[in-house]
GROMACS .gro file of C-alpha atoms in nm:
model
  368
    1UNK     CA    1  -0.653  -3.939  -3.719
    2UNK     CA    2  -1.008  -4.016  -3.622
    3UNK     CA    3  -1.220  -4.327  -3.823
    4UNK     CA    4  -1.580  -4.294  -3.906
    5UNK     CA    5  -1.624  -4.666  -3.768
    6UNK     CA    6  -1.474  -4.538  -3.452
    7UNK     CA    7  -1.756  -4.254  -3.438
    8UNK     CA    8  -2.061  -4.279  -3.189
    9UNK     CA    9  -2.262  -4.064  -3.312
   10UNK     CA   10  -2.130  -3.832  -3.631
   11UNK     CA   11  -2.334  -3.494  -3.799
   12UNK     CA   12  -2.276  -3.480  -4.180
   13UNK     CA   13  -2.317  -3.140  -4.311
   14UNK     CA   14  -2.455  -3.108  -4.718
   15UNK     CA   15  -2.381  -2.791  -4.916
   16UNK     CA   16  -2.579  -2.687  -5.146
   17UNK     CA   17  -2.374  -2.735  -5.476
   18UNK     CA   18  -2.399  -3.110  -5.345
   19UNK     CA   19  -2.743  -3.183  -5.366
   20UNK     CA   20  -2.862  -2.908  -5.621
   21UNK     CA   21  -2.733  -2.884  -5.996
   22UNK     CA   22  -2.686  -2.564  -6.074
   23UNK     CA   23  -2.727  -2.502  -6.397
   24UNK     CA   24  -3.080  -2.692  -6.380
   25UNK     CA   25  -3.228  -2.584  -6.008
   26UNK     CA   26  -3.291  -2.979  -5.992
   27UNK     CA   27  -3.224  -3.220  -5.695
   28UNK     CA   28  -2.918  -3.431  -5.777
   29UNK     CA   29  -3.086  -3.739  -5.697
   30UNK     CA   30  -2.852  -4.033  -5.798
   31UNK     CA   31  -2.608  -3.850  -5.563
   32UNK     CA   32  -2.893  -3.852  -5.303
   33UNK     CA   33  -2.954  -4.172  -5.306
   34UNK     CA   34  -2.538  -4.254  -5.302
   35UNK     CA   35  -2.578  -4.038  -4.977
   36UNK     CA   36  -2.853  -4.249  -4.838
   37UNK     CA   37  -2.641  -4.598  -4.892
   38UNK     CA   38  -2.394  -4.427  -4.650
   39UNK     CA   39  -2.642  -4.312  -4.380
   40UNK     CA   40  -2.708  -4.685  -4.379
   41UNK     CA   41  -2.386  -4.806  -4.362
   42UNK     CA   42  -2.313  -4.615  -4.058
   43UNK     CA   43  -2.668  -4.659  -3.913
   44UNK     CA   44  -2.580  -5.108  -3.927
   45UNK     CA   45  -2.293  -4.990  -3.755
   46UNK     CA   46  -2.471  -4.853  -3.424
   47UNK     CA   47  -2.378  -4.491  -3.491
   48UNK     CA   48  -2.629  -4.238  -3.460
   49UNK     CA   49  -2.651  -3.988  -3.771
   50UNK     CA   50  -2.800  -3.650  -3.825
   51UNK     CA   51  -2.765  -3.486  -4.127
   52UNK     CA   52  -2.753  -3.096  -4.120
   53UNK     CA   53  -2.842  -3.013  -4.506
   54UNK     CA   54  -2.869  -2.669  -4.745
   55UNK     CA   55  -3.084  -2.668  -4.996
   56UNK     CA   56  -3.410  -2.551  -4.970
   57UNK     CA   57  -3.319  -2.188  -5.077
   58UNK     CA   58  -3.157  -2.360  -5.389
   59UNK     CA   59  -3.470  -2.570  -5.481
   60UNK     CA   60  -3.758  -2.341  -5.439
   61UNK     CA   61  -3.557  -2.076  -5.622
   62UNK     CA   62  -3.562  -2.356  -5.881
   63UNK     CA   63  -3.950  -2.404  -5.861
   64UNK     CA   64  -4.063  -2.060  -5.835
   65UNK     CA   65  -3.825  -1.940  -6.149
   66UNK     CA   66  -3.592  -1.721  -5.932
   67UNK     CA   67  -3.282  -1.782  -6.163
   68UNK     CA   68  -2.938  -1.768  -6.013
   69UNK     CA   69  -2.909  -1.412  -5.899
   70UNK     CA   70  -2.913  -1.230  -5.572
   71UNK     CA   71  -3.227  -1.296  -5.413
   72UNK     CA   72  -3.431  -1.018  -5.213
   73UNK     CA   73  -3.473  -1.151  -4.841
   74UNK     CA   74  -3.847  -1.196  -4.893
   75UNK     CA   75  -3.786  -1.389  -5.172
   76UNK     CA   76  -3.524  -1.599  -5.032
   77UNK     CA   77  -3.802  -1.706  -4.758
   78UNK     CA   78  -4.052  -1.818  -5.020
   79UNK     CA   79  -3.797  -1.955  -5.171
   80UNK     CA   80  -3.755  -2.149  -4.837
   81UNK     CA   81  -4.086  -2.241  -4.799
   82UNK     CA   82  -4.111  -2.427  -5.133
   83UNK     CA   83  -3.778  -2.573  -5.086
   84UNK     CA   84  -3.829  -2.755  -4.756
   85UNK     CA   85  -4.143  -2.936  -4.839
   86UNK     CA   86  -3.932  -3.076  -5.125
   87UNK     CA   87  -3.609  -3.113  -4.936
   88UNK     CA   88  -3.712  -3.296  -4.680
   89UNK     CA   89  -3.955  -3.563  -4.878
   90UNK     CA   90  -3.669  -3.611  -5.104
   91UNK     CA   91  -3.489  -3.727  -4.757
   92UNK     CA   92  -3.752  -3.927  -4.660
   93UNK     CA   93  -3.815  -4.124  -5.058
   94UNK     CA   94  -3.402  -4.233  -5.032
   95UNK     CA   95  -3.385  -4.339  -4.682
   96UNK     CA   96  -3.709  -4.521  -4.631
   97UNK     CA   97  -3.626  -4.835  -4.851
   98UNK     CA   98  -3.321  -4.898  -4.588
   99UNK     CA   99  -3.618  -4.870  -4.267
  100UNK     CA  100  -3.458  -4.541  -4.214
  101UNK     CA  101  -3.706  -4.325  -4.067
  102UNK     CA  102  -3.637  -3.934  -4.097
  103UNK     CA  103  -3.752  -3.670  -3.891
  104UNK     CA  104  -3.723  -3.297  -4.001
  105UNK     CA  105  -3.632  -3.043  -3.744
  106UNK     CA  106  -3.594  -2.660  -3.843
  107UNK     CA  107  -3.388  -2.420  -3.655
  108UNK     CA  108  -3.179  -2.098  -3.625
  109UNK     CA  109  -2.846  -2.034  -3.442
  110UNK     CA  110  -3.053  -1.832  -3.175
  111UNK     CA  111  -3.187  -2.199  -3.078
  112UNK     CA  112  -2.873  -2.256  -2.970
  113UNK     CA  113  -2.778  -1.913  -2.791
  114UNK     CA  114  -3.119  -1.947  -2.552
  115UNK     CA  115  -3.029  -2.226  -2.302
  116UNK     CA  116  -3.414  -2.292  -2.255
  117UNK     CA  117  -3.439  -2.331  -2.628
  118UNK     CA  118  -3.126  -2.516  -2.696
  119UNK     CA  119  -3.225  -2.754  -2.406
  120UNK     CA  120  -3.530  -2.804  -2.653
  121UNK     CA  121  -3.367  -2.892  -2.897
  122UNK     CA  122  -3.157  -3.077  -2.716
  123UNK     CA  123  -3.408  -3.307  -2.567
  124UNK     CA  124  -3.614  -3.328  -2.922
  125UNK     CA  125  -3.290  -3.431  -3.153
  126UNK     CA  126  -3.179  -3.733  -2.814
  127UNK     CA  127  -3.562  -3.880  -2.844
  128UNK     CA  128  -3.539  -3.901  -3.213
  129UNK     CA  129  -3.199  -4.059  -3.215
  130UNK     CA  130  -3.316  -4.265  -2.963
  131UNK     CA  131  -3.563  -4.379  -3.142
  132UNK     CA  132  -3.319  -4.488  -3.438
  133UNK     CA  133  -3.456  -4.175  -3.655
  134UNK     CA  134  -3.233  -3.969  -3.846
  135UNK     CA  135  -3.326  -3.579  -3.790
  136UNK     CA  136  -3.265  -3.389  -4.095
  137UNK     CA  137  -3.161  -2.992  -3.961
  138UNK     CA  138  -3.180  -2.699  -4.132
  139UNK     CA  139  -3.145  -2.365  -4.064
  140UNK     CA  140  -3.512  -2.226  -4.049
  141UNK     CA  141  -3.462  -1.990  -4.346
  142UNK     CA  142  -3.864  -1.900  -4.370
  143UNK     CA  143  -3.874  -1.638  -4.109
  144UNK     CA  144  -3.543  -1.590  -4.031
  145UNK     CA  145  -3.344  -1.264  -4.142
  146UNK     CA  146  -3.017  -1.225  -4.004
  147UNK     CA  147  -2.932  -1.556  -4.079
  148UNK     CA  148  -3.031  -1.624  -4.458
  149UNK     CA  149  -2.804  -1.253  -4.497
  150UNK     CA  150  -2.504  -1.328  -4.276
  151UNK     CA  151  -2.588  -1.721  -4.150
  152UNK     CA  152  -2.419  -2.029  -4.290
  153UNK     CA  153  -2.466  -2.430  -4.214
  154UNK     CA  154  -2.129  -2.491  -4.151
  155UNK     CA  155  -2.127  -2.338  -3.753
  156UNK     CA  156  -2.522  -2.461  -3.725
  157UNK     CA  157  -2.356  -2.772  -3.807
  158UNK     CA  158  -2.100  -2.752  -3.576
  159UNK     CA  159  -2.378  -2.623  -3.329
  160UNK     CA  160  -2.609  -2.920  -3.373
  161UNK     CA  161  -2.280  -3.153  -3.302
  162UNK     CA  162  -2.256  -3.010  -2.959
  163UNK     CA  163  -2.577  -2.966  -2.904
  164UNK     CA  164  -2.607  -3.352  -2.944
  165UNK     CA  165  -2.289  -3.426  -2.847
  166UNK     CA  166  -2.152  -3.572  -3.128
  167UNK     CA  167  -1.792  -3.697  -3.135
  168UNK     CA  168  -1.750  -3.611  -3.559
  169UNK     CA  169  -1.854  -3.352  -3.764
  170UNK     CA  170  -1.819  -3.406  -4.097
  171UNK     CA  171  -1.837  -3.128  -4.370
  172UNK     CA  172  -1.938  -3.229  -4.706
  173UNK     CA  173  -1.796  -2.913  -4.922
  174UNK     CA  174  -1.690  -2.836  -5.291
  175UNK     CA  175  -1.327  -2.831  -5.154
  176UNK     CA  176  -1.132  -3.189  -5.039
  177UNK     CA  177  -0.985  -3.017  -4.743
  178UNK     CA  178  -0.849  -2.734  -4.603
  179UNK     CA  179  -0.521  -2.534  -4.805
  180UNK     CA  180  -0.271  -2.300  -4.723
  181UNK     CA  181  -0.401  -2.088  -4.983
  182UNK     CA  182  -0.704  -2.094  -5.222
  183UNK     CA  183  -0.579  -2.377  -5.477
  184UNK     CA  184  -0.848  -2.231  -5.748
  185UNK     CA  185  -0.586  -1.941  -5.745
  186UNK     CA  186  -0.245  -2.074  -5.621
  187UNK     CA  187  -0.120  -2.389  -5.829
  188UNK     CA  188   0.134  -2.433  -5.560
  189UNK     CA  189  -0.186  -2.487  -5.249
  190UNK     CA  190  -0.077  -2.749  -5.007
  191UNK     CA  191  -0.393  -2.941  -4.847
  192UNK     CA  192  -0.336  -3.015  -4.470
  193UNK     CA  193  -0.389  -3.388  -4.357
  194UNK     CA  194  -0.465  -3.266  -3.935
  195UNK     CA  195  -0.479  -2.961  -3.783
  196UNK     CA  196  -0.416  -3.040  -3.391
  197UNK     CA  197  -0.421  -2.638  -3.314
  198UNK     CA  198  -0.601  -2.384  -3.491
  199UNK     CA  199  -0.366  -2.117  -3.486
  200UNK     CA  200  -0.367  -1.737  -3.549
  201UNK     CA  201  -0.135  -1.873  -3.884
  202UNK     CA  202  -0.411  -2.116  -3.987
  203UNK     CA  203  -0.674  -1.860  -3.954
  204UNK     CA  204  -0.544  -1.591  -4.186
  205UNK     CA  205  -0.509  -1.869  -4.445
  206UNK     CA  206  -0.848  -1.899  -4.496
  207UNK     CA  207  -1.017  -1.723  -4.763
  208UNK     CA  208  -1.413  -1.622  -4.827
  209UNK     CA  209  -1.510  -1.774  -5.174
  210UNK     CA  210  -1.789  -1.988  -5.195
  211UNK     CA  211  -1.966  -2.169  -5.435
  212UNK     CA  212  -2.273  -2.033  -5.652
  213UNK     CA  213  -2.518  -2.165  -5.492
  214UNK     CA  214  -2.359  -2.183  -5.123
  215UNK     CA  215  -2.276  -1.886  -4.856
  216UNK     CA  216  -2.043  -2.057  -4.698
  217UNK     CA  217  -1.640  -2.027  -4.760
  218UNK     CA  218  -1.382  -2.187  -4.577
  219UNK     CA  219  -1.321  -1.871  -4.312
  220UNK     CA  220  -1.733  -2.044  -4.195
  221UNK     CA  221  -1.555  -2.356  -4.177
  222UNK     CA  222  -1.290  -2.270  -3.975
  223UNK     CA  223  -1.543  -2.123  -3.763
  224UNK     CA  224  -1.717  -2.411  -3.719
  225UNK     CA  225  -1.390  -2.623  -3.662
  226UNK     CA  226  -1.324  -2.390  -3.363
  227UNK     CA  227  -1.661  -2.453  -3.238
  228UNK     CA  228  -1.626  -2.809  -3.243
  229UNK     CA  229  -1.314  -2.916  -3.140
  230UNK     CA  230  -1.348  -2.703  -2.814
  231UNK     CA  231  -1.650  -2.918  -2.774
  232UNK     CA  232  -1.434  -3.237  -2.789
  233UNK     CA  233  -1.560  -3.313  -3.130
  234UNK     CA  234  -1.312  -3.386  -3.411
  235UNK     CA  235  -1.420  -3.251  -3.772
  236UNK     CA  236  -1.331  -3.311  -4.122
  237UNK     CA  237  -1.361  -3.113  -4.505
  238UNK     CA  238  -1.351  -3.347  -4.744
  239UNK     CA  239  -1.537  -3.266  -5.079
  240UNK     CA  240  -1.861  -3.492  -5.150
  241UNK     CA  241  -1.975  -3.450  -5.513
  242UNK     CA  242  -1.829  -3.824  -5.540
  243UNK     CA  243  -2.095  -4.097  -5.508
  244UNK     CA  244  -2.091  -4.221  -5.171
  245UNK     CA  245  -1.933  -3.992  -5.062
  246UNK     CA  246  -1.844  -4.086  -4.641
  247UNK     CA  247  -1.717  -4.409  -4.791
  248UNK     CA  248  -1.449  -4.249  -4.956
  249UNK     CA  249  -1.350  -4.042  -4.640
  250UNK     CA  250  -1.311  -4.425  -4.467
  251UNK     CA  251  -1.185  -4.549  -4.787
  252UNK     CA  252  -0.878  -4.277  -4.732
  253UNK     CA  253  -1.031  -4.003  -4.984
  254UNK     CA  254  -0.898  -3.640  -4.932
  255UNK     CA  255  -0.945  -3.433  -4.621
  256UNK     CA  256  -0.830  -3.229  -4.370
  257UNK     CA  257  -0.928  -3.358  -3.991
  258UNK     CA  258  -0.905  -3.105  -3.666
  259UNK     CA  259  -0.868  -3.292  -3.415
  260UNK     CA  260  -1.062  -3.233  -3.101
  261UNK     CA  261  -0.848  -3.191  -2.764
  262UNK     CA  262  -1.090  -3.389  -2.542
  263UNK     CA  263  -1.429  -3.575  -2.537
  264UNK     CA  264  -1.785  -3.437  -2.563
  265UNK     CA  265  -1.906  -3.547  -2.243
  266UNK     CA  266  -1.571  -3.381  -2.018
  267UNK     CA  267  -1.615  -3.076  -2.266
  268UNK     CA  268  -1.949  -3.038  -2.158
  269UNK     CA  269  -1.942  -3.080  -1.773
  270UNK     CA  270  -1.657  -2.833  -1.821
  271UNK     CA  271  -1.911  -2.592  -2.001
  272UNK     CA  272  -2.198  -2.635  -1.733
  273UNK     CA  273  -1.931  -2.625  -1.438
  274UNK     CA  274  -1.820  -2.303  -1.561
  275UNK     CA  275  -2.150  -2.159  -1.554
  276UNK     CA  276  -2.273  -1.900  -1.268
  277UNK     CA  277  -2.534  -2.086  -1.059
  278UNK     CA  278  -2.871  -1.896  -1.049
  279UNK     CA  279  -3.028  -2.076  -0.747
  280UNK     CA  280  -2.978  -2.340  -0.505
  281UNK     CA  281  -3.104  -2.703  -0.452
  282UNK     CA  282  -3.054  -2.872  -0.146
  283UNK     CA  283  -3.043  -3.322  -0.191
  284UNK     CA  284  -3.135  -3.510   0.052
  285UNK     CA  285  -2.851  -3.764   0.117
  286UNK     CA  286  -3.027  -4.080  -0.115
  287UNK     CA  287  -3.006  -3.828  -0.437
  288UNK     CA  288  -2.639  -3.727  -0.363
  289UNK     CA  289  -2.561  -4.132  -0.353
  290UNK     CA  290  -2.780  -4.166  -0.632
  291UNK     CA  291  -2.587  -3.883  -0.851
  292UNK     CA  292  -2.247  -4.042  -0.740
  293UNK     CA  293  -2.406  -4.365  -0.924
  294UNK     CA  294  -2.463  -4.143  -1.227
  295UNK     CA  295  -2.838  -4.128  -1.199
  296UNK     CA  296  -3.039  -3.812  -1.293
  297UNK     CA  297  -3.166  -3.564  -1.004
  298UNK     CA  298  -3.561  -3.646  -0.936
  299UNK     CA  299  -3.762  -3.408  -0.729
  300UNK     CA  300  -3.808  -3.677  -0.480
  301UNK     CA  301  -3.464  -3.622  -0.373
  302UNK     CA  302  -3.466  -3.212  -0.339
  303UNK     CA  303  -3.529  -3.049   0.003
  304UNK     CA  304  -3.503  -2.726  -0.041
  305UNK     CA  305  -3.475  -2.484  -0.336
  306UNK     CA  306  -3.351  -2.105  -0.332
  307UNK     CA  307  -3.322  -1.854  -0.583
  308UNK     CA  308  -3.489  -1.734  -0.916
  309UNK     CA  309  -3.347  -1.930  -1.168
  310UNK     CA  310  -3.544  -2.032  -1.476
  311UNK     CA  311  -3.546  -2.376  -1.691
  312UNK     CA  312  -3.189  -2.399  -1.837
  313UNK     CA  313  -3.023  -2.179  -1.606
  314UNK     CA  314  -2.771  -2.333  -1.418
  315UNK     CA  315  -2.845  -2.427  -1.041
  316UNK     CA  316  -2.570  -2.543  -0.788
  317UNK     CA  317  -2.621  -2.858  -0.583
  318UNK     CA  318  -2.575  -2.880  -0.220
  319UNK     CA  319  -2.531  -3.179   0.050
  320UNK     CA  320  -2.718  -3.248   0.327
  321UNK     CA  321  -2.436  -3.146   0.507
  322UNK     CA  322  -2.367  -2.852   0.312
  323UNK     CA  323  -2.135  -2.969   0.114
  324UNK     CA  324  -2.120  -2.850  -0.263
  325UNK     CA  325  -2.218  -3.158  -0.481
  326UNK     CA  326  -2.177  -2.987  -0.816
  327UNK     CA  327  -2.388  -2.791  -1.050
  328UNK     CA  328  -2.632  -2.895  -1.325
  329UNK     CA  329  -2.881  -2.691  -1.547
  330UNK     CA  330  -3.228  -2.720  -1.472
  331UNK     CA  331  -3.554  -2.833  -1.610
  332UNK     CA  332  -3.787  -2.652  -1.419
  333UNK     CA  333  -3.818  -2.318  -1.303
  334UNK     CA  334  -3.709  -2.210  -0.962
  335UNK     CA  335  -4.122  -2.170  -0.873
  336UNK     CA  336  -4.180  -2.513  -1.013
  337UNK     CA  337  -3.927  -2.691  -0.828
  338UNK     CA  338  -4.073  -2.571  -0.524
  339UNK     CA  339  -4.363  -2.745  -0.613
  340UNK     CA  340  -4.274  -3.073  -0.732
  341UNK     CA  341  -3.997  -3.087  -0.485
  342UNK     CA  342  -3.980  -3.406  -0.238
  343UNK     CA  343  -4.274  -3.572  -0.494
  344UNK     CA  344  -4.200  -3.852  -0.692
  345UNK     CA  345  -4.226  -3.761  -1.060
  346UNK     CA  346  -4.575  -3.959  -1.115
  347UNK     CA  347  -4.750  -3.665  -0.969
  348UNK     CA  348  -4.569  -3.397  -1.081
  349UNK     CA  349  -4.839  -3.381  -1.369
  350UNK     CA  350  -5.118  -3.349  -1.077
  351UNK     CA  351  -4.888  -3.050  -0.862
  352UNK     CA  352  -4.824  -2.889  -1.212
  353UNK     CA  353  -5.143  -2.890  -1.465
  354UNK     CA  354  -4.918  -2.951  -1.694
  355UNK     CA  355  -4.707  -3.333  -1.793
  356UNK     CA  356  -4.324  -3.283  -1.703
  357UNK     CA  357  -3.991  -3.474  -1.746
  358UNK     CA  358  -3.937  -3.696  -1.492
  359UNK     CA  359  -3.623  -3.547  -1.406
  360UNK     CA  360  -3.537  -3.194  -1.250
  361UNK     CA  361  -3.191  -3.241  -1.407
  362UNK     CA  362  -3.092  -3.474  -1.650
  363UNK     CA  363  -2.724  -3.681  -1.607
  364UNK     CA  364  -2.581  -3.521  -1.897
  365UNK     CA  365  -2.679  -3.214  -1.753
  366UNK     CA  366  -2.451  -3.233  -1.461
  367UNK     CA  367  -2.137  -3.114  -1.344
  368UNK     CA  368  -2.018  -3.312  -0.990
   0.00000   0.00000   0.00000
């Protein structure tokens, strides 16, 4: 069973019903701040956090005196926009007397489906946590439609932890697991400790309730499970209205862990190796030793460059000797790369108008 101390870097999903009381619209900020002593914890002990958190629909409803009923999609968005502005300062007031800085980043699930946009986000979310910030995601419920109706933070949870390549996903819920059958119903409701395999059995277990204030049930989570374990990241339900509550899942609290089959960084070469290469770039034979060494792919190192592939489309990468290297997805388009390539990346700035990453593809981009 997987350890939170074990973790490198771990995304913590937050529900709703978690951080909003219900029955007042108001931020449940003692349990906030319980939150925020965690975040810490595993921030002193070198893992990198992001926290993927509801809530903005739930506290401008609050604000703007929407009550607790369906809400109209235009209203939802206002709703949204109120919420935000107070969701994410309330992140910012708990964490900041621990030196935490926060960083809010808003997206959809379509940020994730565009491989120019999700290597966006990809890029913004590894600066910040290089930095030591901890980005606080949400779904970017203001102007999107299909996903306040029919989205859910659960699988943009489990999104974001392959997107950064996260080895734990954590789900804070209303439930302390995941059941054979809804225990709200069935007295007799067994919890399950693992799940290795996510079988056709476990999947017509799970039911579609969900809390008041929450869209998500546990058929979303399961969902999300898939999505992360086939992305070599392990995930856990455990419920989280207790104070601090990611020191009771070390302390041995309640959950249910699916356990991921390999690690993010083989899951992902896997994922870019099975890709169809758009174009071709021909390496010079210093870049194919310095890719061997795990170093990124510079322009310096490119002589040639075929095809009409576009940044994030996958390229394949050929020898000096014609010899397939790998694959990789790119950073550039296939017009830029003939323009930058065989330059060192100083003047790529000067050949382009425009200031670009150093690299044409990034390591952890690569599939040799």
């Amino acid at each position: 069973m997987a350890t939170l101390t074990g973790a490198k870097r771990i995304v913590i999903k937050i529900g709703s019903a978690l951080l909003v009381d219900r029955a007042t619209g108001d931020l449940r900020a003692d349990w906030l701040a319980s939150l925020a002593r965690d975040v810490a914890w595993l921030k002193s002990c070198g893992i990198d956090v992001v926290l993927v958190s509801s809530g903005s629909i739930a506290l401008g409803r609050g604000v703007l005196g929407l009550g607790l009923g369906a809400l109209a999609l235009e209203q939802s968005q206002a709703a949204a926009a109120v919420g935000q502005i107070r969701l994410a300062r309330a992140y910012e007031e708990v964490l900041a007397p621990h030196n935490i800085t926060t960083a809010q980043v808003l997206v959809t699930l379509e940020d994730s489906a565009n491989r120019r946009r999700y290597l966006n986000s990809r890029a913004t979310l590894e600066t910040l946590l290089g930095l030591g910030a901890v980005p606080i995601v949400n779904e970017n419920d203001t102007v999107a439609t299909d996903e306040i109706r029919f989205g859910d933070n659960d699988r943009l949870a489990a999104q974001i932890a392959v997107t950064v390549g996260a080895d734990q996903l954590i789900l804070l819920s209303d439930v302390d697991g995941f059941y054979n059958a809804n225990p709200a119903d069935d007295p007799t409701a067994k919890r399950f400790d693992v799940v290795d395999r996510i079988t056709p059995q476990i999947e017509a277990m799970a039911g579609d309730a969900g809390s008041g204030l929450s869209k998500g049930g546990m058929k979303t989570k399961l969902m999300a499970a898939k999505t992360a374990v086939s992305a070599g990241c392990a995930m856990a339900i455990t419920e989280g209205f207790v104070m601090r509550p990611l020191t009771a899942l070390a302390n041995g609290a309640n959950a249910t862990w699916f356990t991921a089959q390999t690690d993010p960084q083989a899951a992902r070469k896997g994922w870019i190796a099975a890709m169809k290469p758009m174009g071709t770039l021909i390496l010079d034979s210093g870049a194919v030793a310095a890719l061997q060494r795990g170093k990124s792919l510079l322009p310096a190192g490119i002589t040639a460059v075929s095809g009409g592939f576009e940044r994030g489309d996958a390229v394949a990468l050929i020898g000096p000797d014609g010899a397939g290297i790998g694959s990789g997805l790119a950073r550039y388009s296939a017009a830029e790369a003939l323009q930058i390539k065989g330059h060192h990346s100083a003047e790529i700035e000067a050949l382009l108008g425009y200031p670009g990453r150093a690299a044409l593809i990034h390591r952890d981009d690569m599939a040799l």
